[in-house]
Amino acid sequence: MKKFHDLLSESKSNCKELIESEKSNTKKMLEKYIKESSNNKYSLDDLYITNAIMCARQGELYRGNNIDLKMSTLNCSEHLSNQIEIIKPKVILTLGYYPLMSLFRIFNFKIGKTLKETIIELPEIMVSNYVIIPLYRPVAQIKKEEKLKQYKRIWKYIDLKTQKNSEEGVKIMCYNI
């Protein structure tokens, strides 16, 4: 696996193309659900996306079986808390159960024993000045209609008629593994 900086041209003119070619199926599906649920008014470019694992990667390669997802996510919750404080999003999306557990650790709200249980019982969680919407990972083996139903909850809190880049700043923060 080549490193990103090995592929980057000296002038860095191919940076955007490299990033686009690196998009995983998760990002491609997330883009699809964000666009479809917002009637094509929003895309990934309108979200602040952060990774749940900010402090546990080992080795020189970005990907690999080199981490304990649960422990790494929970160990990084302090960094996530700092990002939330800086970004001040209206809505926080969690892709999967571990990011939800990390927010639970920060804000101490109720969650179910599983992601499915949480989505059924607590599809929208109000804490502090934020709405947390737990989501299935976009590539999860869940019916599309079920996933879209949860993604559409986002737009109850975000006015689709307003300008995307208003003075309010980032409106949606997506927390992903």
mmCIF file of C-alpha atoms in Angstrom:
data_model
loop_
_atom_site.group_PDB
_atom_site.id
_atom_site.type_symbol
_atom_site.label_atom_id
_atom_site.label_comp_id
_atom_site.label_asym_id
_atom_site.label_seq_id
_atom_site.Cartn_x
_atom_site.Cartn_y
_atom_site.Cartn_z
ATOM 1 C CA MET A 1 0.000 0.000 0.000
ATOM 2 C CA LYS A 2 1.503 3.328 -1.027
ATOM 3 C CA LYS A 3 1.452 6.246 1.336
ATOM 4 C CA PHE A 4 -0.563 9.321 0.455
ATOM 5 C CA HIS A 5 2.482 11.611 0.343
ATOM 6 C CA ASP A 6 4.219 9.205 -2.097
ATOM 7 C CA LEU A 7 1.329 9.637 -4.534
ATOM 8 C CA LEU A 8 1.017 13.404 -4.125
ATOM 9 C CA SER A 9 2.622 15.380 -6.933
ATOM 10 C CA GLU A 10 5.317 17.913 -6.065
ATOM 11 C CA SER A 11 2.966 20.806 -6.880
ATOM 12 C CA LYS A 12 0.182 19.092 -4.898
ATOM 13 C CA SER A 13 -2.140 19.724 -7.846
ATOM 14 C CA ASN A 14 -3.494 16.161 -7.665
ATOM 15 C CA CYS A 15 -4.516 16.386 -4.000
ATOM 16 C CA LYS A 16 -8.277 16.585 -4.578
ATOM 17 C CA GLU A 17 -8.196 13.717 -7.086
ATOM 18 C CA LEU A 18 -6.288 11.519 -4.633
ATOM 19 C CA ILE A 19 -8.751 12.245 -1.869
ATOM 20 C CA GLU A 20 -11.699 11.497 -4.163
ATOM 21 C CA SER A 21 -10.149 8.228 -5.338
ATOM 22 C CA GLU A 22 -9.595 7.208 -1.713
ATOM 23 C CA LYS A 23 -13.267 7.466 -0.802
ATOM 24 C CA SER A 24 -14.352 4.243 0.803
ATOM 25 C CA ASN A 25 -17.693 2.563 0.259
ATOM 26 C CA THR A 26 -18.734 3.991 3.622
ATOM 27 C CA LYS A 27 -18.102 7.552 2.438
ATOM 28 C CA LYS A 28 -19.761 6.917 -0.920
ATOM 29 C CA MET A 29 -22.863 5.515 0.781
ATOM 30 C CA LEU A 30 -22.860 8.297 3.396
ATOM 31 C CA GLU A 31 -22.782 10.839 0.560
ATOM 32 C CA LYS A 32 -25.717 9.058 -1.078
ATOM 33 C CA TYR A 33 -27.821 9.002 2.118
ATOM 34 C CA ILE A 34 -27.062 12.638 2.988
ATOM 35 C CA LYS A 35 -28.012 13.787 -0.512
ATOM 36 C CA GLU A 36 -31.085 11.578 -0.771
ATOM 37 C CA SER A 37 -32.413 12.408 2.694
ATOM 38 C CA SER A 38 -31.973 16.171 2.108
ATOM 39 C CA ASN A 39 -33.462 16.133 -1.409
ATOM 40 C CA ASN A 40 -29.997 16.910 -2.843
ATOM 41 C CA LYS A 41 -29.617 20.111 -0.807
ATOM 42 C CA TYR A 42 -26.634 18.841 1.235
ATOM 43 C CA SER A 43 -23.598 16.679 0.556
ATOM 44 C CA LEU A 44 -20.519 15.548 2.487
ATOM 45 C CA ASP A 45 -18.926 18.904 1.686
ATOM 46 C CA ASP A 46 -21.456 20.481 4.055
ATOM 47 C CA LEU A 47 -20.589 18.252 7.006
ATOM 48 C CA TYR A 48 -17.708 18.314 9.412
ATOM 49 C CA ILE A 49 -16.510 14.709 9.508
ATOM 50 C CA THR A 50 -14.203 13.495 12.216
ATOM 51 C CA ASN A 51 -12.803 10.081 12.923
ATOM 52 C CA ALA A 52 -13.568 8.261 16.157
ATOM 53 C CA ILE A 53 -10.046 6.956 16.325
ATOM 54 C CA MET A 54 -7.735 9.924 16.718
ATOM 55 C CA CYS A 55 -5.066 8.529 18.971
ATOM 56 C CA ALA A 56 -4.508 4.819 18.373
ATOM 57 C CA ARG A 57 -3.166 4.155 14.881
ATOM 58 C CA GLN A 58 0.133 2.316 14.824
ATOM 59 C CA GLY A 59 2.651 1.765 12.091
ATOM 60 C CA GLU A 60 3.143 3.648 8.848
ATOM 61 C CA LEU A 61 -0.008 2.605 7.025
ATOM 62 C CA TYR A 62 -3.326 4.326 7.633
ATOM 63 C CA ARG A 63 -5.424 1.203 7.288
ATOM 64 C CA GLY A 64 -4.805 -2.116 8.842
ATOM 65 C CA ASN A 65 -5.830 -4.435 11.571
ATOM 66 C CA ASN A 66 -3.785 -2.506 14.101
ATOM 67 C CA ILE A 67 -6.356 -1.198 16.567
ATOM 68 C CA ASP A 68 -8.953 -2.208 19.148
ATOM 69 C CA LEU A 69 -11.933 -0.185 17.897
ATOM 70 C CA LYS A 70 -13.865 -0.033 21.154
ATOM 71 C CA MET A 71 -10.935 0.927 23.371
ATOM 72 C CA SER A 72 -9.479 3.334 20.829
ATOM 73 C CA THR A 73 -12.803 5.100 20.396
ATOM 74 C CA LEU A 74 -13.364 5.440 24.123
ATOM 75 C CA ASN A 75 -9.767 6.497 24.773
ATOM 76 C CA CYS A 76 -10.180 9.345 22.273
ATOM 77 C CA SER A 77 -13.376 10.779 23.730
ATOM 78 C CA GLU A 78 -11.469 13.676 25.310
ATOM 79 C CA HIS A 79 -10.317 14.748 21.831
ATOM 80 C CA LEU A 80 -13.863 14.440 20.525
ATOM 81 C CA SER A 81 -15.162 16.554 23.397
ATOM 82 C CA ASN A 82 -12.641 19.265 22.490
ATOM 83 C CA GLN A 83 -13.680 19.156 18.824
ATOM 84 C CA ILE A 84 -17.366 19.461 19.720
ATOM 85 C CA GLU A 85 -16.578 22.445 21.925
ATOM 86 C CA ILE A 86 -14.718 24.132 19.053
ATOM 87 C CA ILE A 87 -17.087 23.213 16.201
ATOM 88 C CA LYS A 88 -20.382 23.702 18.114
ATOM 89 C CA PRO A 89 -22.543 21.704 15.685
ATOM 90 C CA LYS A 90 -26.334 21.645 15.918
ATOM 91 C CA VAL A 91 -26.515 17.958 15.057
ATOM 92 C CA ILE A 92 -24.020 15.186 15.763
ATOM 93 C CA LEU A 93 -24.337 11.994 13.732
ATOM 94 C CA THR A 94 -22.757 8.796 15.003
ATOM 95 C CA LEU A 95 -22.018 6.074 12.485
ATOM 96 C CA GLY A 96 -22.166 2.894 14.500
ATOM 97 C CA TYR A 97 -22.234 1.995 18.181
ATOM 98 C CA TYR A 98 -18.687 2.858 19.300
ATOM 99 C CA PRO A 99 -18.928 6.547 18.382
ATOM 100 C CA LEU A 100 -22.257 6.609 20.251
ATOM 101 C CA MET A 101 -20.557 5.043 23.295
ATOM 102 C CA SER A 102 -17.887 7.729 23.160
ATOM 103 C CA LEU A 103 -20.525 10.482 23.249
ATOM 104 C CA PHE A 104 -22.286 8.621 26.070
ATOM 105 C CA ARG A 105 -19.012 8.787 27.977
ATOM 106 C CA ILE A 106 -18.792 12.567 27.399
ATOM 107 C CA PHE A 107 -22.435 13.586 27.976
ATOM 108 C CA ASN A 108 -23.707 10.726 30.209
ATOM 109 C CA PHE A 109 -27.049 10.096 28.488
ATOM 110 C CA LYS A 110 -29.006 6.858 28.213
ATOM 111 C CA ILE A 111 -28.212 4.399 25.405
ATOM 112 C CA GLY A 112 -29.427 0.897 24.671
ATOM 113 C CA LYS A 113 -27.365 -2.275 24.844
ATOM 114 C CA THR A 114 -27.128 -2.284 21.046
ATOM 115 C CA LEU A 115 -27.234 0.303 18.293
ATOM 116 C CA LYS A 116 -30.520 -1.107 16.997
ATOM 117 C CA GLU A 117 -32.099 -0.866 20.448
ATOM 118 C CA THR A 118 -30.881 2.730 20.805
ATOM 119 C CA ILE A 119 -32.186 3.758 17.373
ATOM 120 C CA ILE A 120 -35.607 2.264 18.180
ATOM 121 C CA GLU A 121 -35.878 3.671 21.716
ATOM 122 C CA LEU A 122 -33.859 6.909 21.353
ATOM 123 C CA PRO A 123 -33.720 7.895 17.677
ATOM 124 C CA GLU A 124 -32.853 11.486 18.633
ATOM 125 C CA ILE A 125 -30.935 12.289 21.799
ATOM 126 C CA MET A 126 -30.946 15.830 23.172
ATOM 127 C CA VAL A 127 -27.901 16.729 25.281
ATOM 128 C CA SER A 128 -26.594 20.150 26.153
ATOM 129 C CA ASN A 129 -27.028 22.282 22.987
ATOM 130 C CA TYR A 130 -26.794 19.320 20.616
ATOM 131 C CA VAL A 131 -28.987 16.726 19.001
ATOM 132 C CA ILE A 132 -27.296 13.359 18.633
ATOM 133 C CA ILE A 133 -28.705 11.110 15.933
ATOM 134 C CA PRO A 134 -27.405 7.548 16.124
ATOM 135 C CA LEU A 135 -27.103 6.055 12.648
ATOM 136 C CA TYR A 136 -26.326 2.669 11.244
ATOM 137 C CA ARG A 137 -23.083 2.681 9.317
ATOM 138 C CA PRO A 138 -23.980 3.424 5.680
ATOM 139 C CA VAL A 139 -22.696 0.007 4.541
ATOM 140 C CA ALA A 140 -24.496 -1.954 7.293
ATOM 141 C CA GLN A 141 -26.729 -4.816 6.200
ATOM 142 C CA ILE A 142 -29.903 -2.894 7.045
ATOM 143 C CA LYS A 143 -32.764 -2.130 4.657
ATOM 144 C CA LYS A 144 -32.248 1.125 2.785
ATOM 145 C CA GLU A 145 -35.659 2.429 3.912
ATOM 146 C CA GLU A 146 -34.716 1.852 7.545
ATOM 147 C CA LYS A 147 -31.447 3.766 7.150
ATOM 148 C CA LEU A 148 -33.068 6.616 5.210
ATOM 149 C CA LYS A 149 -35.728 6.979 7.908
ATOM 150 C CA GLN A 150 -32.983 7.711 10.432
ATOM 151 C CA TYR A 151 -31.043 10.042 8.092
ATOM 152 C CA LYS A 152 -34.184 12.085 7.425
ATOM 153 C CA ARG A 153 -34.329 12.950 11.138
ATOM 154 C CA ILE A 154 -31.337 15.244 10.575
ATOM 155 C CA TRP A 155 -33.374 17.738 8.615
ATOM 156 C CA LYS A 156 -35.841 18.380 11.469
ATOM 157 C CA TYR A 157 -33.001 20.371 13.035
ATOM 158 C CA ILE A 158 -31.399 21.865 9.947
ATOM 159 C CA ASP A 159 -33.378 24.290 7.841
ATOM 160 C CA LEU A 160 -33.058 23.103 4.253
ATOM 161 C CA LYS A 161 -33.989 26.558 2.968
ATOM 162 C CA THR A 162 -31.131 28.419 4.650
ATOM 163 C CA GLN A 163 -27.801 29.104 3.071
ATOM 164 C CA LYS A 164 -25.398 26.216 3.687
ATOM 165 C CA ASN A 165 -22.417 28.299 4.783
ATOM 166 C CA SER A 166 -24.124 30.834 6.991
ATOM 167 C CA GLU A 167 -22.592 32.774 9.868
ATOM 168 C CA GLU A 168 -23.717 30.002 12.211
ATOM 169 C CA GLY A 169 -20.864 27.808 11.022
ATOM 170 C CA VAL A 170 -20.963 24.020 10.936
ATOM 171 C CA LYS A 171 -24.402 22.614 11.494
ATOM 172 C CA ILE A 172 -23.702 18.887 11.254
ATOM 173 C CA MET A 173 -20.799 16.931 12.702
ATOM 174 C CA CYS A 174 -20.412 13.326 11.635
ATOM 175 C CA TYR A 175 -18.518 11.021 13.950
ATOM 176 C CA ASN A 176 -17.190 7.965 12.121
ATOM 177 C CA ILE A 177 -14.891 5.005 12.656
#
